[in-house]
Amino acid sequence: MSIITEVIESTRAIIQGMSVTLSYIPKRKQTVQYPEEPVTVQPRYRGQHLLHVDELGREKCVACFLCAAACPSECIYIEAADDPRAPEERTGVDERYAKIYNIDYGRCIFCGYCVEACPKDAITHGYNFELSVYNRADLLKRKDDLLITKQVQSKNYRVAFSDEDVDSEWKEV
Amino acid sequence: MSTELVKVTINAKDFQVPKGARLIDVCRENQFDIPSFCYYADLALQASCRMCLVRIEKMPKLQTSCTIICTDGMVVTTQSEEIEKARRSMLEFLLANHPLDCPVCDRGGECELQELTFDWGNLEERFIEQKNARAEKYLSPMVANDPQRCILCKRCTRVCDEWMGEDAIEAGNRGANTVIGTYGGWLNCSQCGNCIEVCPTGTLLDGTYRHQARPWELTQTISTCTYCSDGCQMSLGSRGDELMRIVARDRYVNGLNGEFLCIKGRFGHPFVNHEERIRTPLIRYQKGGRLVPATWDEAIRFTAQKLDGIVAARGNNSLAVVGSPRLTNEALYCLRKFAAEVVETENYAVADAFSLKPFFESLGGPLATHQDIRHAKTIVLIGGEPEELQPLTAKQIRQAVRNGGAKLILINSVPIRLREQAAQFIHIRPGTENAAALALAGNADDALAARKMGVEAAELEILRQTISETQGDVVLMFGGELSAEAQAVVAQMPYTFAGEGRRILLHPLALFNNSVGALDLDVNGKSVSDLLDAAGVSIHAMYMAGSLLPEHMPKCGLSKLDFLVVQELFETETTAFADVVFPAASFAEIDGTFTNNDGFVQRVRKSIEPVHQSKPDWLIVSELAKELGVDFGFERSASAVFREIAERIPAYADLRYPLLKDESHPLQVKHAIASKRELAKEIAGIRRAVAELSDDGVKVSETPQVGHELFKLGTLTDKVPQFHLLAAGNPTPASFAISPLYQITIDEGIKREKAVA
């Protein structure tokens, strides 16, 4: 192959490649200027867990351990306790409540089995996804980090509306 | 059950089964699954759950297999569409009123109703009516109750009646309104908790383990009870480094006690993780000073130096070694070895309440196992109070009388509760138990014995006649009241009453979990009170594993010692005198063996790591021996110690841990059987002692209260808050809805506070 043919061939390849690139420039952007702009997450996104409370502010969790049993990475640790107080003064909805509820995010794989196992709808996945820490021990989140009343929600996400099309690109396929 | 065989056809397969076998048992033995709730082996029949329905040819309707005795030529179908439909409908009815609160129910995960619902339940419930709501409540400090979960199988009421003879828990009301409850709403029974154990649902629950953990989270370790000498097998449920609960449920453990446990075995475990456990070795550098925490190295070195000094100055026998009947065989063996080979002292004793040494020296026949007691034909009980001190033995006696038709002959100064089962009750004057041994030995002294005991001579004649007319097993039991000579006489009874078709079995009612083992390993058999009397006179230092019993404390002379070393779990009255205290590991933290009053060597297994810095007793002794220049040469495992026990102690020959693995087939120690010998000397001795007794002692006519021994607070049971309530007379709280622990303050005397809810 002569040098001239080589030059021609490579020029054509560059033009071919760049034409694809340039054709995308006028189209809608997929990238987000995170963290200046909030990321849009799906309504069913599996972020950091939330422990829910009922309308009186009592924890819904009854410490049945089913989430811990369902967890494939064994990241949930619970200690149950008895709450003898009157129903309206209790920590939880039932006499039985979780004294300690820890999730180790160093192990969690966000599979959602715990949410599926929960008979009381007490645990769901939230949308917080900024879980990186400087100290590995901080990956262990306690009940106070997980309770919906106490967990600080990040400003850097926006939940998509249910009819909103956030990733049509994938749906086209 | 006879040995005659009958032919039964189950699902078109022929089986030869013993005549009189129950159909449900036969089916299950042959791997035909039959679900049931109310059927419980060795309890009266109920046939109320109707889950065990089968089709038997020539019978008009489906039959409950738990009530059917196999007959020759019976043709049975256990699986068909009709049966499945019947079982599914039955379960649907059982669930009609059962709340869907499995997530909060402590039984969830090991619930029989849950399991059978998986097999026979329908996916959807058709009943949409309001469920019959009943509030959760407490029946006693130990028993929590959720009446709504009850399926009315009545296992609890039958167990309470037949095993415990208490009838404390009963069914009230009728029809759909039937509830399991108790008289006056508050249980004043022996709190054994067997109703909790047999409950197939979450109706009766352990009040001390309420809402603590779930069964699948617990590691189950099979071990032996650390309280009385019955040696019940139980399953320790631990989570991490915490012992959460103890059960004897047959899905985890299948020992000589079945699912039976008493209050101490089942609820007396919180001492294991108690905050008052001694954490580090403690040294009192100066007499009268404080016990100061020290490292292991320092404490061992300090002890070795002091012991060396005292032995050098005062001779080997100035040191005494005292063991405890609560320790494992391994620990006791190491202590004995320490005494014999390291400090070379003759002063070794075990701090037991009474010694069975004379009994084992004259032992004329085999020891009765609990199975033997259950199937015995005649049971003679001299003294003792098994329902308080050896509850499993009491249960076996009750069942032998009630289900096996045995005759119980009770010779006691107190009308104990077993009197209800007794065919003959010889009510004697307090302190005259030895005269009973005299009466057993022959009729020569009947007049004297009857006069001293305050009974008719004819009663003693009936006693001897009943034994010598028995076809089958006779079990002779005796408590700690018998003197050494009387023990020897009773031990020789198998020769006295020998006869065709009759076996005489002996059953000593030892007090502690390893009283028998301690005796097997003890060569000198010195009495601990002799050693304590010599304290400060000829004995100047003492090495103690475990504390002294309260009866030894008053004039113990420990304060006169120059040096006292104690291995203990807690600071006790004994450690108050100690110069060095080593933290010992409790039964849940060690491997080892206990020998029970059947002579069964049973394994104790490690359930959790030793708490804080504690170490097994045998290891502490070995380490101290090493510091003193004698290396026992054991590997760091209890099995190595037991191997040496098997080599050195003839009764334990050929026993190894792997052979002791199966708790359902325990191995008996081969105690040497003494040959028949002349008892004239012993009988003369008893006669002399009996003749000196007064003729006009007042008989005790009141039956002692339930729990007067069981609920006593010892070093270990003191750590269970609920025991304090029971010891204070089990007061009825203002509200049954919450645990009485939250309502009643015990520390400032019994004070009934306003209920929280």
XYZ file of N, CA and C in Angstrom, chain B residues 283-380:
294
model
N -6.217 -9.466 92.411
C -5.252 -9.793 93.463
C -5.488 -8.871 94.654
N -5.474 -9.463 95.870
C -5.506 -8.663 97.088
C -4.082 -8.704 97.638
N -3.355 -7.602 97.407
C -1.940 -7.622 97.761
C -1.721 -7.635 99.267
N -2.673 -7.081 100.002
C -2.538 -6.998 101.455
C -3.799 -7.537 102.086
N -3.679 -8.276 103.156
C -4.877 -8.737 103.870
C -5.696 -7.524 104.284
N -6.973 -7.578 104.071
C -7.827 -6.444 104.426
C -7.896 -5.386 103.356
N -7.095 -5.555 102.313
C -7.094 -4.566 101.243
C -8.179 -4.860 100.220
N -8.075 -4.186 99.096
C -9.056 -4.364 98.038
C -8.558 -5.380 97.026
N -9.493 -6.004 96.304
C -9.086 -6.852 95.179
C -8.807 -5.930 93.993
N -7.585 -6.041 93.473
C -7.161 -5.134 92.411
C -7.050 -5.916 91.111
N -7.601 -5.393 90.022
C -7.471 -6.102 88.738
C -6.008 -6.284 88.353
N -5.700 -7.440 87.779
C -4.325 -7.728 87.379
C -4.351 -8.481 86.060
N -3.207 -8.634 85.454
C -3.150 -9.432 84.223
C -3.059 -10.901 84.601
N -3.299 -11.751 83.616
C -3.215 -13.190 83.872
C -1.803 -13.571 84.295
N -0.822 -13.054 83.567
C 0.573 -13.410 83.870
C 0.922 -13.063 85.300
N 0.517 -11.844 85.688
C 0.867 -11.381 87.017
C 0.177 -12.224 88.085
N -1.109 -12.501 87.863
C -1.874 -13.249 88.861
C -1.337 -14.672 89.016
N -1.019 -15.303 87.886
C -0.489 -16.675 87.948
C 0.862 -16.672 88.662
N 1.719 -15.675 88.311
C 3.043 -15.606 88.923
C 2.939 -15.355 90.423
N 2.059 -14.413 90.791
C 1.851 -14.060 92.189
C 1.391 -15.284 92.992
N 0.399 -16.010 92.421
C -0.135 -17.194 93.100
C 0.940 -18.258 93.264
N 1.691 -18.498 92.186
C 2.723 -19.534 92.230
C 3.759 -19.216 93.304
N 4.170 -17.937 93.345
C 5.158 -17.517 94.356
C 4.658 -17.763 95.765
N 3.426 -17.319 96.018
C 2.852 -17.444 97.356
C 2.717 -18.905 97.753
N 2.183 -19.721 96.811
C 1.986 -21.142 97.126
C 3.326 -21.794 97.413
N 4.329 -21.475 96.583
C 5.678 -22.007 96.787
C 6.179 -21.672 98.179
N 5.984 -20.401 98.552
C 6.454 -19.929 99.859
C 5.802 -20.691 101.001
N 4.479 -20.866 100.927
C 3.753 -21.525 102.015
C 4.130 -23.001 102.089
N 4.237 -23.651 100.918
C 4.594 -25.076 100.910
C 6.000 -25.254 101.469
N 6.916 -24.336 101.095
C 8.296 -24.441 101.590
C 8.346 -24.267 103.100
N 7.545 -23.328 103.620
C 7.609 -23.033 105.046
C 6.842 -24.045 105.886
N 5.681 -24.506 105.392
C 4.789 -25.294 106.243
C 4.568 -26.722 105.763
N 5.122 -27.089 104.631
C 4.946 -28.457 104.149
C 3.797 -28.582 103.167
N 3.814 -29.674 102.399
C 2.836 -29.853 101.328
C 1.405 -29.894 101.845
N 1.209 -30.539 103.008
C -0.152 -30.733 103.475
C -0.756 -29.497 104.119
N 0.012 -28.405 104.125
C -0.579 -27.174 104.638
C -1.449 -26.521 103.559
N -1.445 -27.100 102.368
C -2.251 -26.565 101.266
C -3.410 -27.518 100.993
N -4.598 -26.972 100.859
C -5.755 -27.801 100.520
C -6.317 -27.354 99.181
N -6.825 -28.317 98.427
C -7.451 -28.019 97.141
C -8.920 -28.423 97.239
N -9.811 -27.495 96.935
C -11.240 -27.766 97.060
C -11.919 -27.534 95.721
N -12.617 -28.547 95.245
C -13.358 -28.420 93.987
C -14.831 -28.200 94.274
N -15.594 -28.040 93.202
C -17.026 -27.819 93.360
C -17.773 -28.833 92.500
N -18.895 -29.352 92.993
C -19.656 -30.323 92.175
C -20.326 -29.677 90.976
N -20.143 -28.386 90.771
C -20.697 -27.738 89.587
C -19.722 -27.763 88.415
N -18.463 -28.128 88.687
C -17.451 -28.069 87.639
C -17.556 -29.276 86.703
N -16.915 -29.159 85.554
C -16.895 -30.289 84.629
C -15.945 -31.363 85.144
N -16.082 -32.561 84.604
C -15.167 -33.638 84.954
C -13.724 -33.234 84.663
N -13.531 -32.511 83.549
C -12.189 -32.112 83.135
C -11.554 -31.196 84.177
N -12.361 -30.226 84.638
C -11.839 -29.282 85.635
C -11.517 -30.006 86.941
N -12.415 -30.913 87.347
C -12.206 -31.628 88.601
C -10.984 -32.544 88.505
N -10.808 -33.130 87.310
C -9.647 -34.006 87.142
C -8.351 -33.209 87.238
N -8.341 -32.035 86.585
C -7.136 -31.206 86.643
C -6.854 -30.743 88.066
N -7.904 -30.430 88.802
C -7.721 -30.006 90.196
C -7.115 -31.133 91.025
N -7.654 -32.338 90.808
C -7.155 -33.484 91.561
C -5.698 -33.748 91.206
N -5.413 -33.638 89.904
C -4.049 -33.854 89.432
C -3.124 -32.788 90.021
N -3.655 -31.571 90.105
C -2.897 -30.464 90.672
C -2.560 -30.772 92.137
N -3.559 -31.272 92.859
C -3.346 -31.590 94.267
C -2.358 -32.733 94.421
N -2.507 -33.754 93.602
C -1.709 -34.968 93.785
C -0.303 -34.825 93.219
N -0.173 -34.165 92.071
C 1.113 -34.207 91.376
C 1.906 -32.907 91.464
N 1.220 -31.779 91.661
C 1.954 -30.508 91.677
C 2.299 -30.103 93.102
N 1.279 -29.959 93.936
C 1.585 -29.556 95.311
C 1.711 -30.756 96.239
N 1.356 -31.931 95.735
C 1.487 -33.193 96.472
C 0.868 -33.119 97.860
N -0.352 -32.640 97.899
C -1.050 -32.599 99.182
C -2.098 -33.707 99.232
N -2.395 -34.161 100.440
C -3.455 -35.165 100.588
C -4.804 -34.503 100.754
N -4.796 -33.191 100.937
C -6.030 -32.500 101.259
C -6.734 -32.034 99.993
N -7.562 -32.918 99.465
C -8.384 -32.565 98.314
C -9.806 -32.940 98.660
N -10.735 -32.056 98.430
C -12.140 -32.365 98.721
C -13.025 -31.644 97.729
N -14.253 -32.106 97.628
C -15.245 -31.451 96.789
C -16.328 -30.909 97.703
N -16.673 -29.644 97.495
C -17.628 -28.975 98.402
C -19.056 -29.328 98.049
N -19.435 -30.587 98.236
C -20.804 -31.016 97.951
C -21.621 -30.986 99.242
N -22.944 -30.967 99.074
C -23.813 -30.873 100.257
C -23.793 -32.175 101.046
N -23.766 -33.310 100.345
C -23.617 -34.581 101.037
C -22.856 -35.524 100.133
N -22.158 -36.478 100.718
C -21.319 -37.360 99.910
C -22.033 -38.681 99.670
N -21.943 -39.153 98.428
C -22.532 -40.446 98.091
C -21.478 -41.540 98.094
N -20.314 -41.241 98.696
C -19.202 -42.185 98.633
C -19.575 -43.558 99.207
N -20.194 -43.622 100.408
C -20.547 -44.952 100.944
C -21.480 -45.706 100.010
N -22.357 -44.979 99.345
C -23.297 -45.615 98.424
C -22.556 -46.271 97.264
N -21.649 -45.515 96.637
C -20.963 -46.067 95.463
C -19.979 -47.165 95.847
N -19.469 -47.112 97.085
C -18.552 -48.176 97.509
C -19.274 -49.507 97.667
N -20.553 -49.459 98.073
C -21.300 -50.704 98.293
C -22.282 -50.989 97.159
N -22.183 -50.212 96.099
C -23.154 -50.302 95.007
C -23.387 -51.752 94.571
N -24.603 -52.248 94.777
C -24.873 -53.652 94.496
C -25.608 -53.890 93.196
N -25.974 -52.852 92.501
C -26.712 -53.044 91.253
C -26.560 -51.831 90.371
N -27.109 -51.908 89.173
C -26.943 -50.775 88.248
C -27.743 -49.553 88.690
N -27.316 -48.376 88.216
C -28.067 -47.147 88.466
C -29.261 -47.129 87.516
N -30.378 -46.597 88.012
C -31.569 -46.480 87.173
C -31.429 -45.266 86.275
N -31.686 -45.448 84.984
C -31.729 -44.290 84.099
C -33.136 -43.703 84.182
N -33.301 -42.505 83.618
C -34.629 -41.899 83.677
C -35.635 -42.696 82.868
N -35.164 -43.353 81.831
C -36.041 -44.231 81.051
C -36.519 -45.405 81.912
N -35.602 -45.940 82.714
C -35.979 -47.038 83.619
C -37.040 -46.587 84.614
N -36.890 -45.361 85.116
C -37.857 -44.863 86.098
C -39.240 -44.773 85.457
N -39.263 -44.285 84.222
C -40.540 -44.127 83.526
C -41.248 -45.477 83.373
N -40.484 -46.555 83.178
C -41.110 -47.859 82.937
C -41.021 -48.782 84.149
N -40.667 -48.218 85.307
C -40.551 -49.051 86.502
C -41.933 -49.486 86.971
N -41.954 -50.560 87.742
C -43.232 -51.035 88.280
C -43.421 -50.578 89.719
N -42.318 -50.490 90.441
C -42.396 -50.004 91.815
C -41.277 -48.983 92.019
N -41.608 -47.887 92.646
C -40.606 -46.862 92.935
C -40.657 -46.576 94.427
N -39.519 -46.700 95.077
C -39.444 -46.396 96.499
C -38.593 -45.148 96.661
